[in-house]
Coordinates of C-alpha atoms (C1' of nucleotides) in Angstrom, one line a residue:
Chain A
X8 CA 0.0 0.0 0.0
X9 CA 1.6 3.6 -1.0
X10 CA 1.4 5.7 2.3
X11 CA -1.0 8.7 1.5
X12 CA 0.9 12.0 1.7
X13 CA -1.3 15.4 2.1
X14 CA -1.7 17.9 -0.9
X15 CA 0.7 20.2 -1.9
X16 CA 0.9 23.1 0.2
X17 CA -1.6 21.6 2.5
X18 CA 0.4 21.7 6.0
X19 CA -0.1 19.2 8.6
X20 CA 0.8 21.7 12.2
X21 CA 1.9 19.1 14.5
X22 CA 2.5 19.1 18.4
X23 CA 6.8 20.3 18.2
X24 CA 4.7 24.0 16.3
X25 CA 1.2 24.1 18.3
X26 CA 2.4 25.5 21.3
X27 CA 3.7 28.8 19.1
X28 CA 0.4 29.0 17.3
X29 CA -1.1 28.7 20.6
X30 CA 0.9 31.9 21.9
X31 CA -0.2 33.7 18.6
X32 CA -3.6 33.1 19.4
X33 CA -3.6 34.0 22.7
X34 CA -2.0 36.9 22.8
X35 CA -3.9 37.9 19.8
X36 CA -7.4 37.0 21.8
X37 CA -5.9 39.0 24.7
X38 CA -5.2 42.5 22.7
X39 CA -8.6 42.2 20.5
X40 CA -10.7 41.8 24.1
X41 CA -8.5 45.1 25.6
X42 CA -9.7 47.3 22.4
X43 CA -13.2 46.1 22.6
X44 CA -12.9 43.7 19.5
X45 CA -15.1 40.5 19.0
X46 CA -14.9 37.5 17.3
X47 CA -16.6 36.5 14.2
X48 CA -16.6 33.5 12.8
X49 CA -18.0 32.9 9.0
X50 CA -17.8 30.0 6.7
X51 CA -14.7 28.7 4.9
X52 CA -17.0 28.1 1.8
X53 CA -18.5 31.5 -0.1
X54 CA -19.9 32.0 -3.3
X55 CA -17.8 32.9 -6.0
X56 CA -19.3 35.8 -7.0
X57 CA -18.2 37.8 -3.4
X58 CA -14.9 37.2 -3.9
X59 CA -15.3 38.1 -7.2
X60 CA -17.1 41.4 -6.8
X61 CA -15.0 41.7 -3.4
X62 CA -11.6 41.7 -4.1
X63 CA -11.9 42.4 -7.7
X64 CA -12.0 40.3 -11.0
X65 CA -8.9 41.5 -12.3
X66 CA -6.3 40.9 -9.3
X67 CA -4.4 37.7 -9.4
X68 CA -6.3 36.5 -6.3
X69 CA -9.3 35.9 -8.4
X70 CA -8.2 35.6 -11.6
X71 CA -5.7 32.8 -10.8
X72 CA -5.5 31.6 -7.3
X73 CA -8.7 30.2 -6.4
X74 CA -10.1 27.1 -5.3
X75 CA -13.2 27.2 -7.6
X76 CA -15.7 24.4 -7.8
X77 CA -19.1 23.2 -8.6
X78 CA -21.5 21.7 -5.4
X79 CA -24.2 19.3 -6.1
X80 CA -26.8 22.0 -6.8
X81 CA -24.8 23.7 -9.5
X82 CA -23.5 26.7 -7.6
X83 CA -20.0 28.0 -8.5
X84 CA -18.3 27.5 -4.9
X85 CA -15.0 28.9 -3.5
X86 CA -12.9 28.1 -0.6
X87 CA -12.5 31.8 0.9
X88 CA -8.8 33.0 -0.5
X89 CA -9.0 36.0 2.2
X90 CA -11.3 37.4 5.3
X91 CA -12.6 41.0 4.6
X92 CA -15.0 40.2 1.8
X93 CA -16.6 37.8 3.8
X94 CA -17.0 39.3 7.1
X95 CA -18.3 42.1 5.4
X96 CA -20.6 39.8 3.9
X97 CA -21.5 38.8 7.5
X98 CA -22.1 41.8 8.8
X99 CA -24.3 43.1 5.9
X100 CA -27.0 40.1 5.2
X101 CA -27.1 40.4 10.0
X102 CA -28.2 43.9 9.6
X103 CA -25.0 44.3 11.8
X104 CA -23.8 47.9 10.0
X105 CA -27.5 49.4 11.4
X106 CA -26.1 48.7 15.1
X107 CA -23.3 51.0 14.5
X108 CA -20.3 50.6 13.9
X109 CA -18.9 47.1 14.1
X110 CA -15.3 45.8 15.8
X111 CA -14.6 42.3 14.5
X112 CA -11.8 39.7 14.5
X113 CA -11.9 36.1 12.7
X114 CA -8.8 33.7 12.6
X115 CA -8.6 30.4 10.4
X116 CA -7.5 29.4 7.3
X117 CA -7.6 30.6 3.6
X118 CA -6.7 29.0 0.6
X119 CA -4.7 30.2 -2.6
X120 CA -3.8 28.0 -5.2
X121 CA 0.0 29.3 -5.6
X122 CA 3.3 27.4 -5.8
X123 CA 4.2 27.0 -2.6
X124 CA 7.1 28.3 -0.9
X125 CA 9.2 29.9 2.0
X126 CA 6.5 31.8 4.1
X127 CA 3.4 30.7 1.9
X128 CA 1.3 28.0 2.0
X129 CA -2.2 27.3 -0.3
X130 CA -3.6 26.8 2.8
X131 CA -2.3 29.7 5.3
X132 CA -3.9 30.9 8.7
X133 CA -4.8 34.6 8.9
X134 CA -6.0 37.0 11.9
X135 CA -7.5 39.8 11.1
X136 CA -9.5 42.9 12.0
X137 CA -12.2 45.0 10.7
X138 CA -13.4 48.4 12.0
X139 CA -16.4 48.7 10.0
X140 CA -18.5 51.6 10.1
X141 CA -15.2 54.3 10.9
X142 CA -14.2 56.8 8.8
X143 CA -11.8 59.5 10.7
X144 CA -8.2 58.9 10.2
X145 CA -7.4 58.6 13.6
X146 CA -9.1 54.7 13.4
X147 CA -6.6 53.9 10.6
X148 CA -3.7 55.0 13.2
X149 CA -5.3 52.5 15.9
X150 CA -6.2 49.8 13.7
X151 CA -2.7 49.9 12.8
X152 CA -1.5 50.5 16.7
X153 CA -3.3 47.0 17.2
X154 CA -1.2 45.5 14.6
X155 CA 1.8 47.2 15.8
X156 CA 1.3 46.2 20.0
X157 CA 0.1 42.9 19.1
X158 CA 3.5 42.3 16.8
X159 CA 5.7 44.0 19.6
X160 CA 4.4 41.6 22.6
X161 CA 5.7 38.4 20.4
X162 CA 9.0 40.0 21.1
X163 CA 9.9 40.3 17.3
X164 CA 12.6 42.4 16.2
X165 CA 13.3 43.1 12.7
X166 CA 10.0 44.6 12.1
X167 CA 8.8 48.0 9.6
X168 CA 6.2 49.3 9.3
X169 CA 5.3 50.7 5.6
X170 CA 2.9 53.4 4.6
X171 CA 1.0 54.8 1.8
X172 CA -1.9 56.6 0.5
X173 CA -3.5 55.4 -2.2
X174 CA -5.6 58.2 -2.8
X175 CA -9.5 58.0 -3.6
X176 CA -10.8 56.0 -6.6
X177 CA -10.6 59.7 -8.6
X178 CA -7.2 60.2 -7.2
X179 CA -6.0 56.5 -9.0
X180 CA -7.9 56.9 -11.8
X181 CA -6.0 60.4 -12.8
X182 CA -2.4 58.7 -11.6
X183 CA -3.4 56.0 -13.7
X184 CA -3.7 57.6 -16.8
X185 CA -0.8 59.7 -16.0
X186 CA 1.2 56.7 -15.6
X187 CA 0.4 54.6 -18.2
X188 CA 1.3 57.3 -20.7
X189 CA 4.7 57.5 -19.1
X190 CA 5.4 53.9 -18.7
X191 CA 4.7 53.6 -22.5
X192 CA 7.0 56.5 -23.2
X193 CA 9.9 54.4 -21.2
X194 CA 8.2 51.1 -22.5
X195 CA 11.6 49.9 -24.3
X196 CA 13.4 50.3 -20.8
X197 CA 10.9 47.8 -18.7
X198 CA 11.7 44.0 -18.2
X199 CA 9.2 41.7 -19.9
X200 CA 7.1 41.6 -17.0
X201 CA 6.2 44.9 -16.2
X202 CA 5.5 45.6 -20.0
X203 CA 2.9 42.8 -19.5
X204 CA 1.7 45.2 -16.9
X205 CA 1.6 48.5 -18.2
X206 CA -2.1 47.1 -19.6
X207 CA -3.3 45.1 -16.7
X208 CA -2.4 46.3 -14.0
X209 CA 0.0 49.4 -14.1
X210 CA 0.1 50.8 -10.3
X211 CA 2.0 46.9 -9.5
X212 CA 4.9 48.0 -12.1
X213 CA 5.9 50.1 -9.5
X214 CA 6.9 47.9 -6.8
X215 CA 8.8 45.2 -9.6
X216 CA 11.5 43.3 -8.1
X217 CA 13.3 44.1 -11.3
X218 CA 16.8 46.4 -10.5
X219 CA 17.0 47.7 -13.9
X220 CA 13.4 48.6 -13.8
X221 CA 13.3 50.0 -10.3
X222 CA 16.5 52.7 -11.9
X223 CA 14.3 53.7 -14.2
X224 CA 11.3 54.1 -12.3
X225 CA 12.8 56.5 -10.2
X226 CA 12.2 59.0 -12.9
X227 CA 8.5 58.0 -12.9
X228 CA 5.8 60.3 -11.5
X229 CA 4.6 59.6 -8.1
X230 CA 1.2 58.3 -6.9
X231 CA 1.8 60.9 -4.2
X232 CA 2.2 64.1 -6.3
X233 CA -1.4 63.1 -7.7
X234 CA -3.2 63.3 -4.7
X235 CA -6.3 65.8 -4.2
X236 CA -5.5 68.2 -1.4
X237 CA -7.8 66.3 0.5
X238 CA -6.7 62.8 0.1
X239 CA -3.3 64.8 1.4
X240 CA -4.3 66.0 4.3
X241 CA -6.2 62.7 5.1
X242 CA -2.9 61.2 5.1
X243 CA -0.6 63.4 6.9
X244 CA -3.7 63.4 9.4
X245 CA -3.0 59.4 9.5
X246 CA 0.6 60.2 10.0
X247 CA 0.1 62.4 12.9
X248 CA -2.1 59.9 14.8
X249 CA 0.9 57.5 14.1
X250 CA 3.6 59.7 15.7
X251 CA 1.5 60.8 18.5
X252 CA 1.4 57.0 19.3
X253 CA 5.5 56.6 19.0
X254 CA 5.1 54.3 16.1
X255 CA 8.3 54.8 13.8
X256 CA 6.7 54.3 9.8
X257 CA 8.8 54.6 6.5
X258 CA 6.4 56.0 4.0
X259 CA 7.1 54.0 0.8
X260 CA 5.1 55.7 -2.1
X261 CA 5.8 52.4 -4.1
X262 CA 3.5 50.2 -1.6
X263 CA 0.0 48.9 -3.8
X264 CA -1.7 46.3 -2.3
X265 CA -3.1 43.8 -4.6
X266 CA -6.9 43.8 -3.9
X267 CA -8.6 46.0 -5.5
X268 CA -10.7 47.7 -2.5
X269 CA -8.2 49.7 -0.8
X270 CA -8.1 53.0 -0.9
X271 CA -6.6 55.5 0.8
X272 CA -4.1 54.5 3.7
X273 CA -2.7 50.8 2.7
X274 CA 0.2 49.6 5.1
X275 CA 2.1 46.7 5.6
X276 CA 4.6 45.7 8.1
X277 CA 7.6 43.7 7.4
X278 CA 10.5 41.7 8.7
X279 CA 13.8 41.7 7.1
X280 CA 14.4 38.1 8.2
X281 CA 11.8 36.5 6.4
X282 CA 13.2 35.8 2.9
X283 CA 10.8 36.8 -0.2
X284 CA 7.6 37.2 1.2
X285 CA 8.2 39.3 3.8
X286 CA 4.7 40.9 4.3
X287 CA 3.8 39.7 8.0
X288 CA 0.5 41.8 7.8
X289 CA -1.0 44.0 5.8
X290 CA -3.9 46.4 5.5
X291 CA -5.9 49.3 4.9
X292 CA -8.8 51.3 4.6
X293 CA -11.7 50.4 2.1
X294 CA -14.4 52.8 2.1
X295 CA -16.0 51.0 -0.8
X296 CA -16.3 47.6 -0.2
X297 CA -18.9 47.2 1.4
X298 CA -21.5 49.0 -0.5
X299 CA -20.0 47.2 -3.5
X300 CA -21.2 44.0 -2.0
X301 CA -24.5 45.9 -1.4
X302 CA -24.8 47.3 1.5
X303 CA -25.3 50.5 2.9
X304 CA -22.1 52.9 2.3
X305 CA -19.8 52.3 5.1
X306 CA -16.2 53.3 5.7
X307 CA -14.3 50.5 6.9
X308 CA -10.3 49.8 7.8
X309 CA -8.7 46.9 8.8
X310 CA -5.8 44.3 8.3
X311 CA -5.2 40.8 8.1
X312 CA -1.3 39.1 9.5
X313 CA -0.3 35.9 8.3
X314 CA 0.1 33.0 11.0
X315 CA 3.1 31.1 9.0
X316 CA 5.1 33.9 8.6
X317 CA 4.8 34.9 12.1
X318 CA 5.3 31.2 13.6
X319 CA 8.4 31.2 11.2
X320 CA 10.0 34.3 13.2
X321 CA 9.0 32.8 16.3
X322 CA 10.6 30.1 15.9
X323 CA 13.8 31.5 14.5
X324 CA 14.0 34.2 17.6
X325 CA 13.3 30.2 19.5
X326 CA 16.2 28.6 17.5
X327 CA 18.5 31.9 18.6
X328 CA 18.5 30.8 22.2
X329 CA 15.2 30.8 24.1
X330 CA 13.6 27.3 24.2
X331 CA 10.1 27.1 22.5
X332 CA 7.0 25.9 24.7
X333 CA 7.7 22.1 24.9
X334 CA 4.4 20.3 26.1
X335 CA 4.4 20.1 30.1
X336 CA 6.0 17.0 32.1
X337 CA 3.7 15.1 34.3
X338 CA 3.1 15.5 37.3
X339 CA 3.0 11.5 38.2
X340 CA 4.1 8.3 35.7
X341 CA 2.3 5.3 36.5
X342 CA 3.8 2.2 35.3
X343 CA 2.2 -1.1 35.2
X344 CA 2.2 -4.7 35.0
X345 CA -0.9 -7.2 34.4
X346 CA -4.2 -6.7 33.9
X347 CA -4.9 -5.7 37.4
X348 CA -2.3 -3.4 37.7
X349 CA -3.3 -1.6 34.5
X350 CA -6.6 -1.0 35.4
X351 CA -5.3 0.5 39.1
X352 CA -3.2 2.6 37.0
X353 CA -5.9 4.0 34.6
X354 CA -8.0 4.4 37.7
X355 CA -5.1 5.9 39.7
X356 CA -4.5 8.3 36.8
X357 CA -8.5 9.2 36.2
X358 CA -8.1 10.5 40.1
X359 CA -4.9 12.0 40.0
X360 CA -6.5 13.8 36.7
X361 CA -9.8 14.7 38.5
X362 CA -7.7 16.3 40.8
X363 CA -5.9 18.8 38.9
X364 CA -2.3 16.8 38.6
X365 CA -1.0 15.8 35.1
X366 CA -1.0 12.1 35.1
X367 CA 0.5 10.0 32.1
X368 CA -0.2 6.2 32.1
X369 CA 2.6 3.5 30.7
X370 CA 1.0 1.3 28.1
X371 CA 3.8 -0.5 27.0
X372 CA 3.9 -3.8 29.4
X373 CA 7.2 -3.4 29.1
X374 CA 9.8 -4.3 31.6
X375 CA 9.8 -2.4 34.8
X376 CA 13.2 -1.4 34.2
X377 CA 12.0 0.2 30.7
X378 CA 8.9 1.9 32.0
X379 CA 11.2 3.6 35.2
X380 CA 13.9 5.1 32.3
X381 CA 10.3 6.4 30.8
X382 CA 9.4 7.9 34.1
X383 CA 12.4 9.4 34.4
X384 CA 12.8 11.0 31.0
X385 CA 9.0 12.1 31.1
X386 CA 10.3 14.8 33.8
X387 CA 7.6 13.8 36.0
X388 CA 8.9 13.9 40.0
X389 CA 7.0 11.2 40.9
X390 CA 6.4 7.9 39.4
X391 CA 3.7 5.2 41.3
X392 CA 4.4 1.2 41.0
X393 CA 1.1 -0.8 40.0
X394 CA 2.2 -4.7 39.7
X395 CA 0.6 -7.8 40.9
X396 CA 1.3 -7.3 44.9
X397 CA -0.1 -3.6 44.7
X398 CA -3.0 -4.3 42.4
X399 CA -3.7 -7.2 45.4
X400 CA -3.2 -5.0 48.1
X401 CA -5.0 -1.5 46.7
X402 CA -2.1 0.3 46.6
X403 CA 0.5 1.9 44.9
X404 CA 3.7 2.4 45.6
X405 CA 5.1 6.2 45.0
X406 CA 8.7 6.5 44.4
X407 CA 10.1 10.0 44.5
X408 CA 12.5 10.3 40.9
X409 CA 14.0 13.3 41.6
X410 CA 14.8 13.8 45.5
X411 CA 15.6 11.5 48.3
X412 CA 12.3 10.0 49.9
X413 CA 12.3 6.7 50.3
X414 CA 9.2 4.7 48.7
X415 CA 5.6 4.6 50.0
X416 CA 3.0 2.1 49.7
X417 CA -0.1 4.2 49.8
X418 CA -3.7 3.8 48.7
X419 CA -4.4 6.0 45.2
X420 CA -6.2 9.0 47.2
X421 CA -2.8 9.3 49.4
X422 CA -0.8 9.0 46.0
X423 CA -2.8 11.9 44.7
X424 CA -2.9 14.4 47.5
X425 CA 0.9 13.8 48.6
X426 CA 1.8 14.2 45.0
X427 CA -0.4 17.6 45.0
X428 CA 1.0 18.2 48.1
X429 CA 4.7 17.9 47.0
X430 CA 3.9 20.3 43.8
X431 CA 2.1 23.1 46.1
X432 CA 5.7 22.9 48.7
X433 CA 7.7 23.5 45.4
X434 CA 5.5 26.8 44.8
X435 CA 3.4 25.1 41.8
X436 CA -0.1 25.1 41.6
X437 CA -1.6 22.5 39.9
Chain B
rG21 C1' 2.3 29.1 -14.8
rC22 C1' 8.1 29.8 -15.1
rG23 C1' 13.2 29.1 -13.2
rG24 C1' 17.3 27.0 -9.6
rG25 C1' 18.6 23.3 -5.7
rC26 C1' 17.5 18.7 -3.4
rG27 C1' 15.4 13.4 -2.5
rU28 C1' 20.0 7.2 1.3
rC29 C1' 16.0 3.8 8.0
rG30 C1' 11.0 7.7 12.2
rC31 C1' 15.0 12.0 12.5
rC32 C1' 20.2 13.7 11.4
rA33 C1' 23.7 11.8 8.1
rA34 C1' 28.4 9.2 5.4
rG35 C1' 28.8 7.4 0.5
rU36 C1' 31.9 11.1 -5.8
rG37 C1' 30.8 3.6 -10.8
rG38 C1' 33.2 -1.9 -8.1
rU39 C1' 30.8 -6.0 -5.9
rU40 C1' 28.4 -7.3 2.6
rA41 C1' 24.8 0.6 2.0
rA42 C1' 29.2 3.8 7.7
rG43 C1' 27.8 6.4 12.0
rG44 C1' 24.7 9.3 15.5
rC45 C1' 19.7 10.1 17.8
rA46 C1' 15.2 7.7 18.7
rG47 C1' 13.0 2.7 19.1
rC48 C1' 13.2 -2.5 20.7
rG49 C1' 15.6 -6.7 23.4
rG50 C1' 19.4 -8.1 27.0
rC51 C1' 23.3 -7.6 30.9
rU52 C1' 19.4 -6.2 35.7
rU53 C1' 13.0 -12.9 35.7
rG54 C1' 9.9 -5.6 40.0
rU55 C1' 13.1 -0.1 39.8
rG56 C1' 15.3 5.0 36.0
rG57 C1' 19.3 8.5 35.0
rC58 C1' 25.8 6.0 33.4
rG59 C1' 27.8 1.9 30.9
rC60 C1' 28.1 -2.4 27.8
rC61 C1' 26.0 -6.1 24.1
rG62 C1' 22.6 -7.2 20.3
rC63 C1' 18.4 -6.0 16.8
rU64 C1' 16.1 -2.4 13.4
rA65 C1' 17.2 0.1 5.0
rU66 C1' 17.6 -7.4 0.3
rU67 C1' 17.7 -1.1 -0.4
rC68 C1' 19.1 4.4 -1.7
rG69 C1' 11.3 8.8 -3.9
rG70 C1' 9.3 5.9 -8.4
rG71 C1' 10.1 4.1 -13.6
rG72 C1' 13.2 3.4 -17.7
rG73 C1' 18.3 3.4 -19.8
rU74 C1' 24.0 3.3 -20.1
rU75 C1' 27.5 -0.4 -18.0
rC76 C1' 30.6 -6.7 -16.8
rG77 C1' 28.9 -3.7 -12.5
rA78 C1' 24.8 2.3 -10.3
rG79 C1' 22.8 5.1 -4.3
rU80 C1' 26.7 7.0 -7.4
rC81 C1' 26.1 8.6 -14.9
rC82 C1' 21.7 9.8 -18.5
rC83 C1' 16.3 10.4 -19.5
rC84 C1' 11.3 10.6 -17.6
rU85 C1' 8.2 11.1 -13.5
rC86 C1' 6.7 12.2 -8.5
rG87 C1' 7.7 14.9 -4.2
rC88 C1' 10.2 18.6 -1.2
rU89 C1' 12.6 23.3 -1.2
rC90 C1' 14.1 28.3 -2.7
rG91 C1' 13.1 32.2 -6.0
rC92 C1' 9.9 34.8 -10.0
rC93 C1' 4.8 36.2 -10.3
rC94 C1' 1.5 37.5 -6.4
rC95 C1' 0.4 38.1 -1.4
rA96 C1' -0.6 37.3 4.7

RNA sequence: GCGGGCGUCGCCAAGUGGUUAAGGCAGCGGCUUGUGGCGCCGCUAUUCGGGGGUUCGAGUCCCCUCGCUCGCCCCA
């Protein structure tokens, strides 16, 4: 029989990583309940068209990366490739917008059908949040604040944060024009790929990985010279909510995000140890959206941060001395021999487990000798004897791996309190 | 979708055409028929991701294929 493997770029998490997704979460859960942000939860499974209309027919999201199919009724399904356009979904068809406005979280997964590599997975984990219902600039500054603490706590260094404004809808469709014009003009100077882009999608030419491209681009005009006066001031009002707070930006008048409903402030924040995809969140505002997927006209900021890329840090700022969360040692190892024995062992470890301890069971039936080098590397202090004279007698005999005590024979409610006892004397509470 | 690198036991890893595929960790058994941490002994890949080919002979060379990985594109 060939072993089954999982697909491509499907990642199996297991228990040596949990504990750092664990931290994530947690300390993600912790900062969203401090700024008054709930959870929502909504399907992995949309249809098509939201995405679609969402994040815009002609980004590569859509046009190329989806997980597309047909259910049994003939509807054209998709495995959500992103959060925003479905929350905002949510929040329309709940009637949620006419309470006010809305502070939401989700977590989970999202699926992109990409070539997988460092730092990107078809199935990745974001968290995200969306102020919904906020228009003042001074909610683009916290949203990004929330990014910015929650990132700081994790203790990660080698973070930026980037900044732009994108402008209104008028604003890009002026630069646009302007740009296109000059980008044919230097068309002869552009690598293959940003040619190719001059007609679909011209405001990505400008961040092209391409050195020879990026030279000549410096002589191109700047998204930021085509601003209204008000889109301007809208953004240096953004700037000044960010240096009240004492959060250091770079503004990079090259960032674009890639989905089509931002608009004015788009950010990012990246780490310089991360390799190419460096993005460990990203956001912005996207007054639009919402009444594009047909709901009242609501202003609306927010930002998603991949959980790979931040696990990956994590555990390189792990590998660079401090240990990562291993799981915890028992508290008691129970070995075992016969029948009888096994079964005072399961029941000695139900108590000792009813009881607050951490109790792990040998199943092995191996030799004593085996099962006590077990006990010993568990890290459990305490390990408690169940063969054929205990089982007999009701007891268990508790032999102290760590200190100097001699063994006990004791009845399994004596194990259990003088084990808890031992743990509370050493200043741990079980 | 397009490039580069890699693929030897659960993990790490030697091997660079010559005939029995090192070693370490983990695992299992024993020295110790009921007592661990040290030590010692033994066992664990008819096989080198898979399939073809070259050769007297291939893990080692060639081709195809699958997988992993890094990068491009794009994004979290």
């Amino acid at each position: 029989m060939e072993p089954l493997q999982s697909l491509r770029g499907m990642v199996d998490l297991l228990p040596a990583v949990t504990a750092t997704w664990q931290r994530i979460e947690a300390s993600a859960r912790e900062h969203f309940r401090r700024a008054g942000i709930n959870e929502i939860r909504t399907p992995l499974l949309e249809v098509t068209e939201l995405f679609a209309r969402g994040i815009g027919e002609a980004t590569d999201v859509v046009g190329k990366e989806m997980y597309t199919f047909l259910d049994r009724g003939e509807r054209s399904c998709t495995l959500r490739p992103e959060g925003t356009a479905s929350v905002v979904r949510a929040a329309i068809q709940h009637g949620l917008l006419s309470q006010g406005p809305q502070r939401l979280w989700y977590g989970g997964p999202m699926f992109r059908y990409e070539r997988p590599q460092a730092g990107r997975q078809r199935q990745f984990h974001q968290i995200g949040v969306e102020l919904l219902g906020v228009a003042d600039a001074e909610s683009d500054a916290e949203a990004i604040a929330i990014a910015w603490d929650l990132l700081a706590d994790l203790e990660l260094g080698g973070l930026e944060l980037e900044l732009n404004s994108l402008g209104t809808l008028d604003d890009r469709a002026r630069y646009r024009a302007e740009l296109v014009a000059w980008l044919e003009a230097h068309r002869e100077q552009l690598d293959a790929d940003s040619q190719q882009r001059i007609t679909t999608n011209p405001l990505r030419v400008l961040d092209s990985k391409h050195p020879d491209t990026q030279a000549v681009l410096a002589g191109a005009p700047s998204l930021h010279d085509a601003l209204s006066p008000e889109s301007h001031e809208r953004f240096a009002q953004v700037r000044r909510g960010l240096e009240a707070l004492a959060i250091p930006f770079r503004l990079n008048p090259r960032l674009v995000r890639g989905l089509d409903y931002y608009g004015h402030t788009a950010f990012e924040i990246t780490s310089n140890q991360l390799g190419a995809q460096a993005t460990v969140c990203g956001g912005g505002r996207y007054d639009g959206l919402v009444q594009q997927l047909g709901g009242p006209a609501t202003p609306a900021v927010g930002w998603a941060l991949g959980m790979e890329r931040l696990v990956l840090l994590l555990s390189q700022a792990a590998a660079k001395g401090a240990e990562l969360s291993q799981s915890a040692a028992p508290d008691l190892y129970v070995i075992s021999r016969g029948e009888a024995g096994a079964q005072q062992a399961l029941l000695l470890c139900r108590l000792a487990r009813q009881a607050g301890l951490i109790a792990e069971r040998d199943a092995s039936g191996a030799a004593f000798a085996k099962q006590f080098k077990r006990a010993d590397r568990s890290g459990a202090p305490w390990a408690a004897v169940l063969g054929e004279e205990e089982a007999a007698e009701g007891v268990a005999k508790l032999k102290d791996l760590r200190g100097e005590q001699a063994e006990r024979r004791l009845p399994p409610g004596e194990v259990v309190a003088l084990v808890k006892q031992s743990l509370a004397a050493c200043g741990r509470q079980p």
